[in-house]
Amino acid sequence: MGIAQNVIFGLITGSYIAIAAVGFTLIYGLINMINFAYGEYITIGGYVGFVLASVADLQIPLVIVLAVPLTAVIGWTLSRAFFTPIRETGPIPLLLTSIGLGLILRNGVRMVAGAKRRFFEFQQATVFQFDVLGGLQFNTSSLSVFAVAVAVFVLVHVLLTRTRTGIAMRAMGDDETLAEVAGIDTSTIRSRVWLLASGLAGLAGVLLGVQNSVGPFLGYDQLLVVLAAAVLGGAGSAYGAIVGAYILGIAMALTVGILPTWASEFGTTVAFVVLIGVLLVRPEGIAGKEVRRA
Amino acid sequence: MSLDAITSLNPTDSDSGMLWLGVVLSLVGAVIAVSPVPLVVPNQSLVFFEVGITFLLWGLLVLGLNLQYGFTGLVNFGHVAFFAVGAYATAMLTATETFKGIALGLPWPVGVAASVIVASLLGGLIGLTTLRLREDFLAVATLATAEIVHRLLSSFPSVTGGSVGLTGIPQPIFDLTGQSPNTSMLATAVVFAGVLAVFYALLVRITDAPYGRVLRAIRADDLVTKSLGKDVFQYRMQSFVLGAALAGLAGSLFSLYNGAVSPGFFTLNVTVLVWVGMLVGGPGNHRGVLGGLAFILGFRLLTRFANSAMSSVAIDFASLRLVVVGALLVAIVRYRPQGLWGNADELGVNRE
């Protein structure tokens, strides 16, 4: 397969990662925590989508429209129950709590839904073949993943730059105390950050589930890649996360495309190596703020 | 965190006698191993020995982690990587024959030394890259490292034996006891208890010394410590590498006891269980973290019995167990952040 075909795969993989990474990085930048349970929010989104599609027998677009707000509310509720009470204790207790929550959710899902992978039942997408650049292939569903991702980025951009909530979020990210003094109700804004970030995780989960399958480790398997994208982009920057996710997606696809088949697992290993490399060379990432110790 | 808490050491641990106890235990273990009189423990109790040996090996992990986190405030979430690297270093150097992978057949002491060195080097490498970062980024980097190590272990069958792992590793204690599994378990447990006691004593000495006071001060406030003229990075690095080296040693001992290694022994769950053990016991208290580890391993043992007693009930026990571990982690962080035996004042976890 040619390089161009791998770049296309990379763009599609990058789309899932980017949607999730924007949510992850919003939590990091605005709530100031690394949420290791975020992968499980993706898993929850995938299962909510699966139930809506297979049990309620809904069409995929409707599934997405319903699953995203549902996951958003679930994620918000979890944050209220687990993170809000210890918000003042600093990043490490929050991080440890998120690891505990991740264990609870991941294994809870496994107990309820079983370990086996489940496939959405829907019409197999048509495969398009293009004659440019040596016969590129893609199908409608992966094309729509890319389209949905771009739409999401535009929406997030508009939200962050044009709405009062978004502007308040950015103010809070810059300086929480100052934002509070300026009359911003930071606790409401935090709630909205949780809703937005969890909704994005839900969307990534449904898309991943539709394209592949859902299982208890759906999101957990993506977590470190999402994290790597967020760090590469500059933790805290939504735009950086998008760029980081696409760079990683393409790098992973090219690695898998170039290496022999036995090395197919190295795709994700590349992401981790990039993660550590970035932390070494430029820990503030492409577009982030200072992260070094004082 | 008050200044008093840093300056007034409040020793909850003591190393008096522990060092000697360790040496004596190691010798007793060796005597049991070579003595012609077979000391037979009942077969039913072997499961306790198995868990006990896990406790003793993971005890080295938790003591190292406690030095890193409990004393220096370094959030290492890839501790299992050092354990794994130590185990594989010994395995590859000393194994005489394996199904696949490297087997050099060198004497076992070479394997032990190499494990400690390799784990220290990996610790140094990670420390070099991440100890200057904000504390939560160390967690991210170490977690990613553990994941990379785990994948590499299963991705190169010709080197590490892939997902099957390596076998044919020498088992010095088992060999000494004349191939009796029962006596070997007993001798191993006694020797490992000796090793743990020795390192317990050494760590207590380190942390009771002025050196330990500097580490605590770094944990409490690195800026103040730096302004007092201490090279904070150096201290962090030493603490991190020492913890990594201990984990490497534990890995090596695991190889030599188990006779085989595979990636399945070195999953994220090891890191999580050791962390939860430390948090339950109370970071910063050597005796406490060992108690916490005993608690968490005891819980695992109990659920194993519960599982076999209720095998007719269709519950996924492995998952349920991890749900409970997760809940325990959440609860301890929220309701008793100093753990059962930790000093809240010293850890700076008191809320205003």
GROMACS .gro file of N, CA, C and O in nm, chain B residues 228-304:
model
  308
  522LEU      N    1   1.776   2.674   5.003
  522LEU     CA    2   1.869   2.641   5.112
  522LEU      C    3   1.998   2.582   5.057
  522LEU      O    4   2.082   2.534   5.132
  523GLY      N    5   2.011   2.580   4.926
  523GLY     CA    6   2.136   2.538   4.866
  523GLY      C    7   2.143   2.391   4.832
  523GLY      O    8   2.249   2.339   4.799
  524LYS      N    9   2.030   2.320   4.841
  524LYS     CA   10   2.033   2.178   4.807
  524LYS      C   11   2.007   2.161   4.657
  524LYS      O   12   1.921   2.227   4.601
  525ASP      N   13   2.079   2.068   4.597
  525ASP     CA   14   2.058   2.039   4.456
  525ASP      C   15   1.938   1.945   4.444
  525ASP      O   16   1.951   1.822   4.450
  526VAL      N   17   1.821   2.005   4.432
  526VAL     CA   18   1.697   1.928   4.436
  526VAL      C   19   1.695   1.819   4.329
  526VAL      O   20   1.656   1.705   4.355
  527PHE      N   21   1.741   1.853   4.209
  527PHE     CA   22   1.738   1.754   4.100
  527PHE      C   23   1.821   1.630   4.135
  527PHE      O   24   1.778   1.518   4.113
  528GLN      N   25   1.940   1.655   4.191
  528GLN     CA   26   2.026   1.542   4.231
  528GLN      C   27   1.957   1.449   4.330
  528GLN      O   28   1.958   1.328   4.314
  529TYR      N   29   1.896   1.509   4.431
  529TYR     CA   30   1.829   1.429   4.533
  529TYR      C   31   1.713   1.349   4.473
  529TYR      O   32   1.693   1.232   4.504
  530ARG      N   33   1.636   1.417   4.388
  530ARG     CA   34   1.524   1.348   4.323
  530ARG      C   35   1.574   1.230   4.243
  530ARG      O   36   1.517   1.121   4.246
  531MET      N   37   1.681   1.256   4.168
  531MET     CA   38   1.738   1.153   4.082
  531MET      C   39   1.784   1.034   4.166
  531MET      O   40   1.754   0.919   4.132
  532GLN      N   41   1.856   1.061   4.276
  532GLN     CA   42   1.906   0.951   4.358
  532GLN      C   43   1.791   0.869   4.414
  532GLN      O   44   1.793   0.745   4.411
  533SER      N   45   1.689   0.938   4.461
  533SER     CA   46   1.575   0.869   4.519
  533SER      C   47   1.506   0.783   4.414
  533SER      O   48   1.469   0.668   4.438
  534PHE      N   49   1.491   0.840   4.295
  534PHE     CA   50   1.422   0.768   4.187
  534PHE      C   51   1.502   0.645   4.145
  534PHE      O   52   1.446   0.536   4.130
  535VAL      N   53   1.632   0.662   4.126
  535VAL     CA   54   1.716   0.551   4.080
  535VAL      C   55   1.724   0.442   4.187
  535VAL      O   56   1.718   0.322   4.157
  536LEU      N   57   1.732   0.482   4.314
  536LEU     CA   58   1.737   0.384   4.421
  536LEU      C   59   1.610   0.298   4.422
  536LEU      O   60   1.617   0.174   4.435
  537GLY      N   61   1.496   0.364   4.408
  537GLY     CA   62   1.370   0.290   4.403
  537GLY      C   63   1.365   0.196   4.284
  537GLY      O   64   1.321   0.081   4.295
  538ALA      N   65   1.414   0.244   4.170
  538ALA     CA   66   1.415   0.160   4.050
  538ALA      C   67   1.506   0.040   4.069
  538ALA      O   68   1.473  -0.072   4.030
  539ALA      N   69   1.623   0.064   4.131
  539ALA     CA   70   1.718  -0.044   4.152
  539ALA      C   71   1.658  -0.153   4.241
  539ALA      O   72   1.673  -0.273   4.215
  540LEU      N   73   1.587  -0.111   4.346
  540LEU     CA   74   1.522  -0.207   4.435
  540LEU      C   75   1.421  -0.291   4.358
  540LEU      O   76   1.411  -0.412   4.377
  541ALA      N   77   1.345  -0.224   4.269
  541ALA     CA   78   1.246  -0.297   4.190
  541ALA      C   79   1.317  -0.396   4.097
  541ALA      O   80   1.269  -0.508   4.075
  542GLY      N   81   1.432  -0.354   4.043
  542GLY     CA   82   1.509  -0.444   3.957
  542GLY      C   83   1.555  -0.566   4.033
  542GLY      O   84   1.548  -0.680   3.983
  543LEU      N   85   1.601  -0.545   4.156
  543LEU     CA   86   1.642  -0.656   4.241
  543LEU      C   87   1.525  -0.750   4.266
  543LEU      O   88   1.538  -0.874   4.255
  544ALA      N   89   1.408  -0.692   4.296
  544ALA     CA   90   1.290  -0.774   4.320
  544ALA      C   91   1.258  -0.858   4.197
  544ALA      O   92   1.225  -0.977   4.207
  545GLY      N   93   1.272  -0.796   4.078
  545GLY     CA   94   1.246  -0.869   3.955
  545GLY      C   95   1.342  -0.985   3.938
  545GLY      O   96   1.303  -1.096   3.901
  546SER      N   97   1.469  -0.959   3.967
  546SER     CA   98   1.569  -1.064   3.955
  546SER      C   99   1.537  -1.181   4.047
  546SER      O  100   1.540  -1.298   4.006
  547LEU      N  101   1.505  -1.150   4.173
  547LEU     CA  102   1.471  -1.256   4.269
  547LEU      C  103   1.349  -1.334   4.222
  547LEU      O  104   1.341  -1.456   4.235
  548PHE      N  105   1.253  -1.260   4.164
  548PHE     CA  106   1.132  -1.327   4.113
  548PHE      C  107   1.170  -1.430   4.007
  548PHE      O  108   1.123  -1.543   4.008
  549SER      N  109   1.257  -1.389   3.912
  549SER     CA  110   1.303  -1.480   3.806
  549SER      C  111   1.365  -1.606   3.866
  549SER      O  112   1.334  -1.717   3.825
  550LEU      N  113   1.454  -1.584   3.964
  550LEU     CA  114   1.530  -1.696   4.019
  550LEU      C  115   1.443  -1.785   4.106
  550LEU      O  116   1.475  -1.901   4.129
  551TYR      N  117   1.333  -1.730   4.157
  551TYR     CA  118   1.241  -1.812   4.236
  551TYR      C  119   1.145  -1.887   4.144
  551TYR      O  120   1.120  -2.006   4.160
  552ASN      N  121   1.094  -1.814   4.045
  552ASN     CA  122   0.987  -1.870   3.962
  552ASN      C  123   1.040  -1.962   3.853
  552ASN      O  124   0.970  -2.054   3.810
  553GLY      N  125   1.162  -1.935   3.806
  553GLY     CA  126   1.218  -2.018   3.702
  553GLY      C  127   1.167  -1.986   3.562
  553GLY      O  128   1.211  -2.044   3.464
  554ALA      N  129   1.071  -1.897   3.554
  554ALA     CA  130   1.014  -1.859   3.425
  554ALA      C  131   0.958  -1.719   3.437
  554ALA      O  132   0.913  -1.677   3.544
  555VAL      N  133   0.963  -1.645   3.327
  555VAL     CA  134   0.900  -1.512   3.325
  555VAL      C  135   0.815  -1.501   3.199
  555VAL      O  136   0.846  -1.564   3.099
  556SER      N  137   0.708  -1.423   3.209
  556SER     CA  138   0.631  -1.391   3.090
  556SER      C  139   0.564  -1.256   3.112
  556SER      O  140   0.550  -1.212   3.227
  557PRO      N  141   0.523  -1.190   3.005
  557PRO     CA  142   0.469  -1.054   3.020
  557PRO      C  143   0.350  -1.047   3.116
  557PRO      O  144   0.326  -0.944   3.177
  558GLY      N  145   0.278  -1.158   3.130
  558GLY     CA  146   0.161  -1.160   3.216
  558GLY      C  147   0.190  -1.129   3.362
  558GLY      O  148   0.101  -1.088   3.437
  559PHE      N  149   0.315  -1.148   3.405
  559PHE     CA  150   0.351  -1.118   3.544
  559PHE      C  151   0.373  -0.968   3.567
  559PHE      O  152   0.388  -0.925   3.680
  560PHE      N  153   0.380  -0.892   3.458
  560PHE     CA  154   0.425  -0.753   3.472
  560PHE      C  155   0.325  -0.656   3.410
  560PHE      O  156   0.357  -0.578   3.321
  561THR      N  157   0.201  -0.664   3.457
  561THR     CA  158   0.098  -0.576   3.402
  561THR      C  159   0.079  -0.454   3.491
  561THR      O  160   0.133  -0.445   3.601
  562LEU      N  161  -0.002  -0.362   3.440
  562LEU     CA  162  -0.034  -0.241   3.515
  562LEU      C  163  -0.091  -0.273   3.653
  562LEU      O  164  -0.074  -0.197   3.748
  563ASN      N  165  -0.157  -0.389   3.665
  563ASN     CA  166  -0.217  -0.425   3.793
  563ASN      C  167  -0.115  -0.433   3.906
  563ASN      O  168  -0.147  -0.405   4.021
  564VAL      N  169   0.009  -0.473   3.872
  564VAL     CA  170   0.113  -0.478   3.976
  564VAL      C  171   0.136  -0.337   4.030
  564VAL      O  172   0.135  -0.313   4.151
  565THR      N  173   0.154  -0.242   3.937
  565THR     CA  174   0.174  -0.103   3.979
  565THR      C  175   0.058  -0.057   4.066
  565THR      O  176   0.078   0.002   4.172
  566VAL      N  177  -0.064  -0.084   4.021
  566VAL     CA  178  -0.182  -0.035   4.093
  566VAL      C  179  -0.190  -0.096   4.232
  566VAL      O  180  -0.211  -0.025   4.331
  567LEU      N  181  -0.168  -0.228   4.242
  567LEU     CA  182  -0.180  -0.293   4.372
  567LEU      C  183  -0.073  -0.242   4.469
  567LEU      O  184  -0.100  -0.218   4.587
  568VAL      N  185   0.048  -0.223   4.419
  568VAL     CA  186   0.154  -0.173   4.506
  568VAL      C  187   0.122  -0.029   4.550
  568VAL      O  188   0.139   0.006   4.667
  569TRP      N  189   0.071   0.050   4.457
  569TRP     CA  190   0.033   0.187   4.493
  569TRP      C  191  -0.077   0.188   4.599
  569TRP      O  192  -0.069   0.263   4.696
  570VAL      N  193  -0.179   0.106   4.576
  570VAL     CA  194  -0.291   0.105   4.672
  570VAL      C  195  -0.241   0.058   4.808
  570VAL      O  196  -0.276   0.114   4.912
  571GLY      N  197  -0.153  -0.044   4.806
  571GLY     CA  198  -0.095  -0.091   4.932
  571GLY      C  199  -0.024   0.023   5.005
  571GLY      O  200  -0.044   0.044   5.124
  572MET      N  201   0.057   0.099   4.928
  572MET     CA  202   0.130   0.210   4.989
  572MET      C  203   0.035   0.317   5.044
  572MET      O  204   0.054   0.365   5.156
  573LEU      N  205  -0.068   0.349   4.966
  573LEU     CA  206  -0.160   0.455   5.010
  573LEU      C  207  -0.241   0.411   5.130
  573LEU      O  208  -0.269   0.491   5.220
  574VAL      N  209  -0.280   0.283   5.132
  574VAL     CA  210  -0.357   0.233   5.246
  574VAL      C  211  -0.270   0.236   5.372
  574VAL      O  212  -0.314   0.277   5.479
  575GLY      N  213  -0.144   0.194   5.356
  575GLY     CA  214  -0.056   0.189   5.473
  575GLY      C  215  -0.018   0.326   5.524
  575GLY      O  216  -0.016   0.351   5.644
  576GLY      N  217   0.009   0.417   5.433
  576GLY     CA  218   0.052   0.551   5.472
  576GLY      C  219   0.188   0.583   5.415
  576GLY      O  220   0.289   0.541   5.471
  577PRO      N  221   0.192   0.660   5.306
  577PRO     CA  222   0.320   0.693   5.243
  577PRO      C  223   0.411   0.764   5.343
  577PRO      O  224   0.366   0.844   5.424
  578GLY      N  225   0.540   0.731   5.339
  578GLY     CA  226   0.634   0.796   5.429
  578GLY      C  227   0.661   0.713   5.553
  578GLY      O  228   0.745   0.749   5.633
  579ASN      N  229   0.590   0.604   5.569
  579ASN     CA  230   0.609   0.518   5.685
  579ASN      C  231   0.644   0.378   5.635
  579ASN      O  232   0.559   0.308   5.581
  580HIS      N  233   0.771   0.339   5.652
  580HIS     CA  234   0.816   0.212   5.595
  580HIS      C  235   0.733   0.094   5.644
  580HIS      O  236   0.691   0.008   5.568
  581ARG      N  237   0.710   0.093   5.775
  581ARG     CA  238   0.636  -0.019   5.832
  581ARG      C  239   0.491  -0.014   5.784
  581ARG      O  240   0.431  -0.116   5.752
  582GLY      N  241   0.440   0.108   5.775
  582GLY     CA  242   0.301   0.128   5.732
  582GLY      C  243   0.277   0.075   5.591
  582GLY      O  244   0.179   0.005   5.566
  583VAL      N  245   0.368   0.107   5.498
  583VAL     CA  246   0.342   0.065   5.359
  583VAL      C  247   0.350  -0.086   5.346
  583VAL      O  248   0.277  -0.146   5.267
  584LEU      N  249   0.437  -0.149   5.427
  584LEU     CA  250   0.441  -0.296   5.424
  584LEU      C  251   0.309  -0.352   5.479
  584LEU      O  252   0.256  -0.449   5.426
  585GLY      N  253   0.257  -0.287   5.585
  585GLY     CA  254   0.128  -0.327   5.639
  585GLY      C  255   0.017  -0.313   5.535
  585GLY      O  256  -0.068  -0.400   5.520
  586GLY      N  257   0.020  -0.201   5.464
  586GLY     CA  258  -0.081  -0.178   5.361
  586GLY      C  259  -0.073  -0.282   5.251
  586GLY      O  260  -0.176  -0.332   5.202
  587LEU      N  261   0.050  -0.317   5.214
  587LEU     CA  262   0.067  -0.419   5.109
  587LEU      C  263   0.014  -0.553   5.157
  587LEU      O  264  -0.054  -0.625   5.083
  588ALA      N  265   0.043  -0.586   5.285
  588ALA     CA  266  -0.008  -0.711   5.342
  588ALA      C  267  -0.160  -0.711   5.338
  588ALA      O  268  -0.224  -0.811   5.305
  589PHE      N  269  -0.218  -0.596   5.369
  589PHE     CA  270  -0.364  -0.582   5.368
  589PHE      C  271  -0.420  -0.613   5.230
  589PHE      O  272  -0.514  -0.691   5.214
  590ILE      N  273  -0.360  -0.552   5.130
  590ILE     CA  274  -0.417  -0.565   4.995
  590ILE      C  275  -0.395  -0.706   4.940
  590ILE      O  276  -0.480  -0.764   4.873
  591LEU      N  277  -0.279  -0.766   4.973
  591LEU     CA  278  -0.256  -0.903   4.926
  591LEU      C  279  -0.344  -1.002   5.003
  591LEU      O  280  -0.389  -1.102   4.948
  592GLY      N  281  -0.367  -0.972   5.131
  592GLY     CA  282  -0.458  -1.054   5.209
  592GLY      C  283  -0.598  -1.051   5.151
  592GLY      O  284  -0.666  -1.154   5.141
  593PHE      N  285  -0.638  -0.932   5.108
  593PHE     CA  286  -0.769  -0.918   5.045
  593PHE      C  287  -0.777  -1.003   4.918
  593PHE      O  288  -0.877  -1.070   4.892
  594ARG      N  289  -0.667  -1.001   4.840
  594ARG     CA  290  -0.666  -1.082   4.718
  594ARG      C  291  -0.680  -1.231   4.750
  594ARG      O  292  -0.751  -1.305   4.683
  595LEU      N  293  -0.609  -1.271   4.857
  595LEU     CA  294  -0.613  -1.411   4.896
  595LEU      C  295  -0.755  -1.452   4.940
  595LEU      O  296  -0.807  -1.556   4.900
  596LEU      N  297  -0.817  -1.363   5.019
  596LEU     CA  298  -0.953  -1.392   5.066
  596LEU      C  299  -1.049  -1.407   4.949
  596LEU      O  300  -1.131  -1.498   4.946
  597THR      N  301  -1.038  -1.315   4.852
  597THR     CA  302  -1.131  -1.323   4.740
  597THR      C  303  -1.104  -1.448   4.656
  597THR      O  304  -1.193  -1.502   4.595
  598ARG      N  305  -0.978  -1.494   4.659
  598ARG     CA  306  -0.951  -1.617   4.587
  598ARG      C  307  -1.026  -1.734   4.651
  598ARG      O  308  -1.087  -1.815   4.583
   0.00000   0.00000   0.00000
